[in-house]
Coordinates of C-alpha atoms in Angstrom, one line a residue:
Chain A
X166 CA 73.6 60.0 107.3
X167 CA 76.7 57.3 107.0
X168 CA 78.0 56.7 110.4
X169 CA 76.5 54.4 113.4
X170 CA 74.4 52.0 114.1
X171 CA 72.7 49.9 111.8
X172 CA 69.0 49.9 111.5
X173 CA 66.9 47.2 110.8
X174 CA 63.4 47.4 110.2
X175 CA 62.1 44.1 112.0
X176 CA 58.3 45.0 111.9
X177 CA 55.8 47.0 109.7
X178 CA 52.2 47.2 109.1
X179 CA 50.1 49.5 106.8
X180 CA 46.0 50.0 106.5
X181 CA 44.3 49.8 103.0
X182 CA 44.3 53.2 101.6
X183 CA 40.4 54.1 101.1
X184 CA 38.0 56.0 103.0
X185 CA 37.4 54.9 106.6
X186 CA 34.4 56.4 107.8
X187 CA 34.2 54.4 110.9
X188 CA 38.0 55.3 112.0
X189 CA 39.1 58.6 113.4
X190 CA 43.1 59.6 112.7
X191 CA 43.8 57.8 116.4
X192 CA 42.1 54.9 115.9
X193 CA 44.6 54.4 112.2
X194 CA 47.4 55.2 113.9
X195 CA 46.8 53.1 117.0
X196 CA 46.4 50.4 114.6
X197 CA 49.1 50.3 112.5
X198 CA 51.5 50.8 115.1
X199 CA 50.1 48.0 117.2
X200 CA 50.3 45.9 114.3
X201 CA 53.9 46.6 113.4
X202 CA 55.0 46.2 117.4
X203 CA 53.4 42.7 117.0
X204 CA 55.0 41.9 113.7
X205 CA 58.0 42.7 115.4
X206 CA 58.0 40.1 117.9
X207 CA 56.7 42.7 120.7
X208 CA 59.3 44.8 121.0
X209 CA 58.5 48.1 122.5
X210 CA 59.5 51.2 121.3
X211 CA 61.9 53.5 123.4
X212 CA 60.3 56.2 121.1
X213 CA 57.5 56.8 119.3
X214 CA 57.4 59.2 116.6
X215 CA 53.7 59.8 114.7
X216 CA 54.1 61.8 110.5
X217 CA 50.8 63.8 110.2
X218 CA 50.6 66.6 107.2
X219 CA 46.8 67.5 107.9
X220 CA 46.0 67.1 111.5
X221 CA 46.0 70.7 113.2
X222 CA 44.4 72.1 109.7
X223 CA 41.5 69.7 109.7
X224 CA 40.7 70.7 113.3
X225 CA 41.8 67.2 114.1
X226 CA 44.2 66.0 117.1
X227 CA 47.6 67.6 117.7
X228 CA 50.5 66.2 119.0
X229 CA 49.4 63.1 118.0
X230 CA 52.6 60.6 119.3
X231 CA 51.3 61.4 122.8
X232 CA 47.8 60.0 122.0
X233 CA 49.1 57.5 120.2
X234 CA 51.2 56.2 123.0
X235 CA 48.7 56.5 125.7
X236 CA 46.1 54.7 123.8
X237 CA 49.1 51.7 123.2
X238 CA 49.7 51.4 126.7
X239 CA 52.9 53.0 126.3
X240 CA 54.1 55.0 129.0
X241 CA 57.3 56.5 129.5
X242 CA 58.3 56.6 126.2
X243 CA 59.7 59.6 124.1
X244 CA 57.2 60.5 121.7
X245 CA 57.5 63.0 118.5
X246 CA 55.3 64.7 115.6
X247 CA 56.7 65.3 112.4
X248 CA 54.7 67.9 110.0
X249 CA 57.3 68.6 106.9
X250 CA 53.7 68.5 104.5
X251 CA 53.6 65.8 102.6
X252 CA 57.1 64.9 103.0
X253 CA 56.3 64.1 106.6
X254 CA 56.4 60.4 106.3
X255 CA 60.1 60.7 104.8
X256 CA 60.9 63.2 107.5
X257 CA 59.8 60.8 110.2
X258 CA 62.2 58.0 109.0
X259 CA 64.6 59.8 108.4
X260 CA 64.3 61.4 112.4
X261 CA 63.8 57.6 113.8
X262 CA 66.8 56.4 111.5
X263 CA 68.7 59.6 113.2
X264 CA 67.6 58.4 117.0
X265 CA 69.5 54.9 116.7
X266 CA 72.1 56.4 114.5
X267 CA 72.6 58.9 117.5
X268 CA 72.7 56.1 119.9
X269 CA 69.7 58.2 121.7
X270 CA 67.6 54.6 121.5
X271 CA 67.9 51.2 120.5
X272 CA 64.0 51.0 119.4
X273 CA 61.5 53.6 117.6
X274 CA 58.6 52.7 116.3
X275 CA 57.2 55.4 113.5
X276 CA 53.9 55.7 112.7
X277 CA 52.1 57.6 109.4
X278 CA 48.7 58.4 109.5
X279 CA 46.5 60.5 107.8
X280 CA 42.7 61.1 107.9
X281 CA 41.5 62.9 104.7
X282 CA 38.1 61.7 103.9
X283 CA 36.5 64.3 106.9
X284 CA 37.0 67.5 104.7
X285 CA 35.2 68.3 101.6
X286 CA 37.3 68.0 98.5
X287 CA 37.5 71.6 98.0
X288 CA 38.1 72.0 102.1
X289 CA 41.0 69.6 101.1
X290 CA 42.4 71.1 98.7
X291 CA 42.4 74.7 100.8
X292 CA 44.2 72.9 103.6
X293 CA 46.8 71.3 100.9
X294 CA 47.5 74.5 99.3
X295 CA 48.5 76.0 102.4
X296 CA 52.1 73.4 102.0
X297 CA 52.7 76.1 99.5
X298 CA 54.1 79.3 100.2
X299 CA 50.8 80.5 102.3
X300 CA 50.9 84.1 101.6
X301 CA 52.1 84.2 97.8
X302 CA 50.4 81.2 96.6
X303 CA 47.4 79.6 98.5
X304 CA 46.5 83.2 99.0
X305 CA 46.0 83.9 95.3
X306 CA 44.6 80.7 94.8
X307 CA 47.0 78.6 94.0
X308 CA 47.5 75.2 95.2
X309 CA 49.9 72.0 94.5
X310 CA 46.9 70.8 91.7
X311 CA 46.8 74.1 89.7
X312 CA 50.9 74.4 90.2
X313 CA 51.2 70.9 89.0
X314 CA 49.1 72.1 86.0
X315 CA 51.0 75.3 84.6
X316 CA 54.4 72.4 85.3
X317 CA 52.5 70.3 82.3
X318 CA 51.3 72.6 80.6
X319 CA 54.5 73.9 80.2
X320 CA 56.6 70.3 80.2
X321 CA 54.2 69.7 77.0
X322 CA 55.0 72.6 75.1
X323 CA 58.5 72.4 75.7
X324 CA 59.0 68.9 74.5
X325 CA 56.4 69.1 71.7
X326 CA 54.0 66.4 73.0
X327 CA 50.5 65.2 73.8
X328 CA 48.9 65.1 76.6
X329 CA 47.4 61.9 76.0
X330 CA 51.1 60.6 76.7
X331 CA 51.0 61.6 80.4
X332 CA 48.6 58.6 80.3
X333 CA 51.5 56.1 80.5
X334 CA 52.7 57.2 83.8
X335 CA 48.9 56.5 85.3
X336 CA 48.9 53.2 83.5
X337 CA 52.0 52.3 85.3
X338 CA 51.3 53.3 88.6
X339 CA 47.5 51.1 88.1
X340 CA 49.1 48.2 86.3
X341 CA 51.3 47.1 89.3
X342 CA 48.7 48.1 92.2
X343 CA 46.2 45.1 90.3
X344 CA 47.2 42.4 93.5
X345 CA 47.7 44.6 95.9
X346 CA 45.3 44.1 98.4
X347 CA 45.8 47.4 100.0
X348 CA 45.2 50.1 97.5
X349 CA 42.2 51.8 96.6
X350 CA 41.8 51.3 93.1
X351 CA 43.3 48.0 92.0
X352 CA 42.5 48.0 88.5
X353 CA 44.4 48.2 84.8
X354 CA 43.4 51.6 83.7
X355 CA 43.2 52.3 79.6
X356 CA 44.0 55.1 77.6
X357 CA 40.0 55.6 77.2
X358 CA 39.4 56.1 81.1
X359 CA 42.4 58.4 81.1
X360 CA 41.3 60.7 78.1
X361 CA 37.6 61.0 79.5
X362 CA 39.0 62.0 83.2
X363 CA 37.5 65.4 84.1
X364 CA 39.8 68.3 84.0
X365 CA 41.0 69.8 87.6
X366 CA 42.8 72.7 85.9
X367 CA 44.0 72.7 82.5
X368 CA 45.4 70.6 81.3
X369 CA 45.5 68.3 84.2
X370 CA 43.1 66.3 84.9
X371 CA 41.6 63.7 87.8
X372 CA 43.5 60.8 86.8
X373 CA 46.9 63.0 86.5
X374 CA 46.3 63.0 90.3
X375 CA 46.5 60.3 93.3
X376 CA 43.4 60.3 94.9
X377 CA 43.3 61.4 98.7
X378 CA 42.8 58.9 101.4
X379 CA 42.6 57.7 104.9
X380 CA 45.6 55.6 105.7
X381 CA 47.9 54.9 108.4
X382 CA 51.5 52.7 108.6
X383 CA 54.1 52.1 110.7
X384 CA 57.2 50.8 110.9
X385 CA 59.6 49.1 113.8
X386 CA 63.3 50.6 113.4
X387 CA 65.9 48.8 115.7
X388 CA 69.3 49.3 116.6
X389 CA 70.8 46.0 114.9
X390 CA 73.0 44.3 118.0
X391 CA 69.3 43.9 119.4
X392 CA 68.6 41.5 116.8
X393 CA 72.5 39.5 117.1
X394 CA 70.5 36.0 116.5
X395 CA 69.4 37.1 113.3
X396 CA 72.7 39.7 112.0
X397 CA 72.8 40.2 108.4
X398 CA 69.2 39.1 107.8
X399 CA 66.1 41.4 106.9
X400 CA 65.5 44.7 105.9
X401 CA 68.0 47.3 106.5
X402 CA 67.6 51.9 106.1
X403 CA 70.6 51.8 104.1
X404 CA 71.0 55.3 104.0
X405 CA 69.2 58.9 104.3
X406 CA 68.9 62.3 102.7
X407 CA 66.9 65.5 103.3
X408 CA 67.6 68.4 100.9
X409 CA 65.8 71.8 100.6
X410 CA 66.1 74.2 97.9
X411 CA 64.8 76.9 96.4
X412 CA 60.9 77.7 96.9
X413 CA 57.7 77.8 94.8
X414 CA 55.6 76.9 92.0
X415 CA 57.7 79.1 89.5
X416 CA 61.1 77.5 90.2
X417 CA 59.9 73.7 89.0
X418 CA 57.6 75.1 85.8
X419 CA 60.4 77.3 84.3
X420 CA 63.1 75.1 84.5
X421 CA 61.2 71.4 84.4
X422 CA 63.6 70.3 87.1
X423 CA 63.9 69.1 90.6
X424 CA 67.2 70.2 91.9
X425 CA 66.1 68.8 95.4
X426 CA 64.9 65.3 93.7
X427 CA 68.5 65.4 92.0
X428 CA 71.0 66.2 95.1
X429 CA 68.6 63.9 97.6
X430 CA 69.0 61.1 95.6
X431 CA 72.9 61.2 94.7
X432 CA 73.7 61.7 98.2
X433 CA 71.6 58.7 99.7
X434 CA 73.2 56.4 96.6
X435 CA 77.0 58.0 98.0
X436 CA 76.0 56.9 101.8
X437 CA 74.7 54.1 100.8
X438 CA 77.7 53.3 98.7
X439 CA 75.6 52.0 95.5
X440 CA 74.7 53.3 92.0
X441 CA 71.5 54.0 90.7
X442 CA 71.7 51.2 88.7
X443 CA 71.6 48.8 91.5
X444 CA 68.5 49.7 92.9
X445 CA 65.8 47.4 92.5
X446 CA 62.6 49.3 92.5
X447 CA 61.9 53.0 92.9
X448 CA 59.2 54.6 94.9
X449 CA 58.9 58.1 93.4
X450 CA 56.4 61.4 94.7
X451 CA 53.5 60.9 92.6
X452 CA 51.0 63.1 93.7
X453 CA 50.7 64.5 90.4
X454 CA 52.3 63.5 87.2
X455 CA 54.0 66.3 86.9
X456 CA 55.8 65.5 90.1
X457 CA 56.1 61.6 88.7
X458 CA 58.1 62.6 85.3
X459 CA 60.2 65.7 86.8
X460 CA 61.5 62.6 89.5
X461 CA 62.2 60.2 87.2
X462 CA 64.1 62.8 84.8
X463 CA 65.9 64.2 88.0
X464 CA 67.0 60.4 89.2
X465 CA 68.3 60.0 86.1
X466 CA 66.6 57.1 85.1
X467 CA 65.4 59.4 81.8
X468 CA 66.8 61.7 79.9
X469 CA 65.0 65.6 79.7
X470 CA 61.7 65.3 77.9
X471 CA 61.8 61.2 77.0
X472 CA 60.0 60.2 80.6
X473 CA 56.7 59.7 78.7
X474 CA 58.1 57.9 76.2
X475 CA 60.1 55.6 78.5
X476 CA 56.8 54.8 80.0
X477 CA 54.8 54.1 77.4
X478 CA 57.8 51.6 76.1
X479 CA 57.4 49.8 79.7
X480 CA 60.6 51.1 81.2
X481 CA 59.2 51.5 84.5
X482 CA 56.7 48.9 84.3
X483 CA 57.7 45.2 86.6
X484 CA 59.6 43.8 84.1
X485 CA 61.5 46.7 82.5
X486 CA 64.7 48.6 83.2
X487 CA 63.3 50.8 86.4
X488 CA 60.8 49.1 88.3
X489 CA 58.2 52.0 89.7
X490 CA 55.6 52.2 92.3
X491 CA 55.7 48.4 92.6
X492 CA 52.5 48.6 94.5
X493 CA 51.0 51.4 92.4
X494 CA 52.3 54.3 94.3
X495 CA 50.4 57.3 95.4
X496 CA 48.2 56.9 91.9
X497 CA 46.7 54.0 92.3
X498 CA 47.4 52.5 96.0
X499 CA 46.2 55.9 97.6
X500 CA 47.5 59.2 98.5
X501 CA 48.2 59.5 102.4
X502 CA 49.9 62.3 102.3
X503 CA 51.7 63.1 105.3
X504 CA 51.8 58.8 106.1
X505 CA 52.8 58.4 102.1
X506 CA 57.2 58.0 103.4
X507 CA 55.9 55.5 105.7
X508 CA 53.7 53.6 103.2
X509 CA 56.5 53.4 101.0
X510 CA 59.2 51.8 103.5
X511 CA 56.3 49.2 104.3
X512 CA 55.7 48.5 100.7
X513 CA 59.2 48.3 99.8
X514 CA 60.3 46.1 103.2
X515 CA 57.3 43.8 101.6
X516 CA 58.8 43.8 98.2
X517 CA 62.2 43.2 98.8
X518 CA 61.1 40.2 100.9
X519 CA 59.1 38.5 98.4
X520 CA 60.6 39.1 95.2
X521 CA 63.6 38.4 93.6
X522 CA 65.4 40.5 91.3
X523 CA 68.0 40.4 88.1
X524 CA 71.6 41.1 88.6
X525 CA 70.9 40.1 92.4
X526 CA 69.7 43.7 93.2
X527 CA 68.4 44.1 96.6
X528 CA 67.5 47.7 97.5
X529 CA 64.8 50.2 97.1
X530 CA 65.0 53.7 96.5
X531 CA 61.7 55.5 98.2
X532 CA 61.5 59.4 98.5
X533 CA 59.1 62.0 99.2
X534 CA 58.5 65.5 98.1
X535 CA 57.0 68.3 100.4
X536 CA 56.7 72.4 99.5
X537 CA 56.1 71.4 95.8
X538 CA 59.2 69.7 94.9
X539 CA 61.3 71.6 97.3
X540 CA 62.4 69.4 99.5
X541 CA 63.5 65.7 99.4
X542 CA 63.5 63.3 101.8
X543 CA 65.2 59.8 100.3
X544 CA 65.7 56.4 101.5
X545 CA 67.7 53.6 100.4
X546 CA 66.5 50.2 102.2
X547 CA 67.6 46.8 101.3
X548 CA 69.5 44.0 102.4
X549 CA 73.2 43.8 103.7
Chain B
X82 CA 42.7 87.3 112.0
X83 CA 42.3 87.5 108.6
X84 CA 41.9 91.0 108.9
X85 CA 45.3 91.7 110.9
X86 CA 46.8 89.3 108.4
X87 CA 45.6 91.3 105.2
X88 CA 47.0 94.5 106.9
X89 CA 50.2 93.5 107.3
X90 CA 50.5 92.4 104.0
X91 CA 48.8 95.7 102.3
X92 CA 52.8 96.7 101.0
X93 CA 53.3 93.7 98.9
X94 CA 49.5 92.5 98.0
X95 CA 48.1 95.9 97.4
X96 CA 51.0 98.2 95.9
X97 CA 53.5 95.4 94.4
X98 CA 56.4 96.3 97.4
X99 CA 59.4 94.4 97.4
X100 CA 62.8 94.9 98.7
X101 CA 66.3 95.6 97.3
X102 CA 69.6 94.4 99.0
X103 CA 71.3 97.7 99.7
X104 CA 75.1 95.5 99.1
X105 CA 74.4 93.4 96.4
X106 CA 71.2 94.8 94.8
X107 CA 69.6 92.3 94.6
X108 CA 65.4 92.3 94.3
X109 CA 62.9 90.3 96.1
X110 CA 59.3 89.9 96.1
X111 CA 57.3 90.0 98.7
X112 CA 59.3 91.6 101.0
X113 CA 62.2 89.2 103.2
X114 CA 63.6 90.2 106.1
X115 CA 67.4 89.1 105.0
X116 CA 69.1 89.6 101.2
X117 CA 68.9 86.0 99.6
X118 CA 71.9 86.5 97.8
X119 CA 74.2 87.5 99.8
X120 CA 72.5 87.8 103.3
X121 CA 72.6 91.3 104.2
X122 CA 70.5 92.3 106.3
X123 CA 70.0 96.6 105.3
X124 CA 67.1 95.9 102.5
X125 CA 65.2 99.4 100.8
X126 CA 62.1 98.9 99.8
X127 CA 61.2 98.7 96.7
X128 CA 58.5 99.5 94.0
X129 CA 57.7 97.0 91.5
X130 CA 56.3 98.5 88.5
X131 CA 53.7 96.0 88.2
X132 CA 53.9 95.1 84.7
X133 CA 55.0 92.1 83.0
X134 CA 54.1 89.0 80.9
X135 CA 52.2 85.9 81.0
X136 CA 54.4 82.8 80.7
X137 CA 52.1 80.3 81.5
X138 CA 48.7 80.0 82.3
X139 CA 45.7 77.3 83.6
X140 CA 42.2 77.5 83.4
X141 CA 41.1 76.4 87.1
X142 CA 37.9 74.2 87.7
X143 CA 38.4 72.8 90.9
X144 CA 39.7 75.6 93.0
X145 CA 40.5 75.7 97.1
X146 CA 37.6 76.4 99.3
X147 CA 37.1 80.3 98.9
X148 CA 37.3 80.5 95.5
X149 CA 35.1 78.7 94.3
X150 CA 32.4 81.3 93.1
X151 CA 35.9 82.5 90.7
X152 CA 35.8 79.1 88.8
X153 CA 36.4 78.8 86.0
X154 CA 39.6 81.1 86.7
X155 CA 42.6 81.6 84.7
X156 CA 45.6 81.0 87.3
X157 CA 49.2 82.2 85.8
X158 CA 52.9 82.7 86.2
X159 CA 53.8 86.3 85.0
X160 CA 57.1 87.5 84.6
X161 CA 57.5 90.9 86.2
X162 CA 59.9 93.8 83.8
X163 CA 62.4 93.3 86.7
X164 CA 62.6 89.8 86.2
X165 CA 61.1 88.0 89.1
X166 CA 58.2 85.7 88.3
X167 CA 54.9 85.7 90.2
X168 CA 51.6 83.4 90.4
X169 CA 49.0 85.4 90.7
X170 CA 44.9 84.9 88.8
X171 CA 44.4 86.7 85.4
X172 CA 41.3 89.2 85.2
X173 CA 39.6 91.4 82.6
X174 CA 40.3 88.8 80.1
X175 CA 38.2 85.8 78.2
X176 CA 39.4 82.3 78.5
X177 CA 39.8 82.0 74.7
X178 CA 41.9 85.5 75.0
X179 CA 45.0 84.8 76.7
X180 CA 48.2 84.3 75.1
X181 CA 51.8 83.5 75.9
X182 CA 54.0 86.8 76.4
X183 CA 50.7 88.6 76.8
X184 CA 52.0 91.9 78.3
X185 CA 49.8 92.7 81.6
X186 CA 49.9 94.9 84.1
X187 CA 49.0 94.7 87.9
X188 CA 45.3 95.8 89.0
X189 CA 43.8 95.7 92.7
X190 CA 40.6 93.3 92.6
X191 CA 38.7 91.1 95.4
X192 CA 40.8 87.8 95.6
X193 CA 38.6 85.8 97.6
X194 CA 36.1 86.2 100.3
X195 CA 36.7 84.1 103.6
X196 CA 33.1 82.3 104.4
X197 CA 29.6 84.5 104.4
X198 CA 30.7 86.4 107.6
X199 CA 34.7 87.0 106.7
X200 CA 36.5 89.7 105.5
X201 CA 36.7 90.6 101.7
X202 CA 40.3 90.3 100.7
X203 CA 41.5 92.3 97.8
X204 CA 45.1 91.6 96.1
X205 CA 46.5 91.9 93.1
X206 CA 45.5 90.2 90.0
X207 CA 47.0 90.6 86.6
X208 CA 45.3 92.0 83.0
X209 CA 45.9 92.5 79.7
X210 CA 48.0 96.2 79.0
X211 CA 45.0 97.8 76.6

């Protein structure tokens, strides 16, 4: 996605990540996206475009934009759902960037929410599994969990290491979501905690995985003559990439790779017109850390087999080379799942905006993962 | 619709039946409408022998709803003799028993049973070649 109109993001808003037993998946998303209209300076949205992985499965509401809208007093609008899994939240940004860039509408406003804390954890994981390939994999009873744990199992053996060294990429992910008022578990996290964490499937274990949460975010995307008065200022989609390839939980285990991961993220840097080495902070998949060190390796940020090693050596960490999950990612800030894309523009609109960087870098590289690594969704946002 | 569901899948779940690309030859497993490869559309069906290897395994403990009476369970990627690779759950085998490149071979067993009123579905599982 190259050509067009710019896009500026002029308002967001995202819920703590946690368990909200007094909110329904409406009231989240009703909201956030009031919030992030407001933050904008009012502006409506021409369209309306809601990310939900888990909805219909948990029995909960369907075509969710339309409920959305009428509960926001927004009539007349277009309105849109977007279920790509967990990759939904990418796949809704990347259909509102497309709207403007289209010239279909000058405003959309697109919302992320998820409601997870309804189902019981094994209830949740049923429904998750089914983002695999339904009949070959959930059926045998499989799901994203036991696949990430064969892809560590088998990323161990083939580099000769510990397991105790996946720890690092937790500890990252913890460290930087300590002042962040929105994640679930805000804390430094030691290699004790990690080592006693009770084993989900060999040999992954609880604290290889973000925890599931209630969560909804939004974000305001506007066609950038709207804004003349402020041109050039704010928080910009720099660019876009969705890539699919090749399916299932064997493809990712045998080769430790993410060809997806890979081609997503060279072809938002190309649009973009930047290298990876002037990106500011990265917002990787971590739903599992399987997941987290395949990314990283695929971006190119570490060569094959040295991810743990970077991390324990405080590559990714704040101050290091490759900034990561500035706000603690999906480990530590929450898992949304299908709001997660959304979470991550919010987070990194926030970042960019408050914090300075070396060498003058001003973008963020976000990206989500649905189908078990299959596909990609990427964004680059940033300043002009 | 479980039941309509585990019918139509009987050919691959049950007997291990694939397809092979009557231009290029190439195999696929389940069953696809249209060649991978090359996108031809004539496909023969195919019989997988059923036999292959283990190349990686886990030992599940916190398994999807409906499986939960299987835990713990050893889930596994086996490498089939014709080259394709499968997940599928080992049986007939201890824990503390399975090895990488443990030959095994394809057996019919219950898979899972869908709540205390649902159907009984039986698939394939994998064991050890005695």
């Amino acid at each position: 996605m190259k050509a067009g109109n710019n896009i500026k993001i002029t308002g967001h808003s995202m819920l703590k990540a946690d368990e909200k037993w007094e909110l329904g998946l409406i009231d989240m998303a009703v909201t956030a996206a009031k919030e992030a209209i407001e933050n904008s300076g009012n502006i409506l949205p021409q369209v309306l475009i809601c990310a939900n992985a888990l909805g219909a499965a948990m029995m909960d509401q369907r075509n969710l934009a339309v409920h959305v809208a009428g509960q926001l007093g927004l009539h007349d609008i277009e309105t849109l759902d977007i279920n790509c899994g967990e990759a939904s939240g990418g796949a809704a940004l990347r259909q509102g960037s497309a709207i403007i860039k289209a010239g279909l509408a000058e405003t959309v406003l697109v919302v992320g929410a998820e409601k997870t804390s309804d189902a019981l954890p094994e209830q949740l994981e049923s429904i998750r599994a089914f983002g695999l390939n339904a009949s070959l994999e959930a059926h045998f009873g499989f799901s994203p969990s036991i696949g990430a744990a064969l892809g560590m199992k088998a990323y161990l053996k083939r580099y000769n290491l510990e397991h105790s060294m996946f720890y690092h990429l937790a500890r990252t992910a913890h460290e930087h979501a300590v002042n962040n008022p929105y994640a679930i578990f805000p804390f430094k996290l030691n290699e004790s905690q990690y080592l006693k964490s009770p084993v989900i499937s060999t040999p992954l274990t609880v604290m290889d995985t973000a925890p599931p949460c209630d969560g909804a975010a939004a974000v305001m995307l506007v066609k950038e003559d709207l804004n003349s008065e402020n041109k050039n200022k704010g928080i910009y989609i720099l660019s876009s990439s969705s890539i699919t390839g090749k399916l299932g939980i064997p493809l990712p285990v045998e080769t430790l790779e993410l060809p997806a991961v890979k081609k997503s993220i060279q072809e938002s840097l190309t649009c973009a017109n930047l290298n990876i080495e002037d990106i500011a902070l990265f917002e990787f998949h971590d739903s599992n850390s399987f997941f987290s060190a395949l990314s990283i390796e695929s971006a190119g940020l570490s060569k094959k087999g040295e991810v743990l090693k970077d991390a324990a050596d405080g590559k990714f960490l704040k101050d290091g080379n490759y900034p990561l999950w500035y706000s603690g990612g999906n480990k530590a800030r929450g898992n949304t799942i299908g709001a997660t894309g959304i979470y991550q523009a919010v987070e990194a609109c926030k970042t960019l905006m408050e914090n300075s960087f070396s060498d003058g870098k001003k973008n963020a590289l976000i990206q989500s993962l649905g189908s078990f690594g299959a596909q990609a969704i990427t964004h680059i946002i940033g300043k002009l | 619709m479980q039941i309509a569901k585990s019918w139509r899948r009987q050919g691959s779940h049950l007997r291990m039946e694939g397809v092979m690309c009557t231009k290029c030859k190439t195999l696929a497993f389940p069953a696809v409408m249209i060649c991978t490869n090359c996108g031809e559309s004539e496909l023969d069906m195919y019989q997988f022998k059923g036999t292959g290897r283990v190349i990686e395994y886990t030992v599940v403990y916190e398994a999807p709803e409906n499986f939960n009476e299987q835990v713990p369970y050893i889930a596994a990627l086996v490498k089939l003799d014709e080259g394709i690779t499968v997940t599928a759950m080992l049986t007939d085998v201890e824990i503390d028993e399975v090895s990488d490149n443990m030959p095994v071979n394809m057996v019919t067993r219950r898979i899972a049973s869908i709540g205390e009123k649902g159907p009984i579905v039986y698939a394939y599982k994998f064991a050890p070649i005695i």
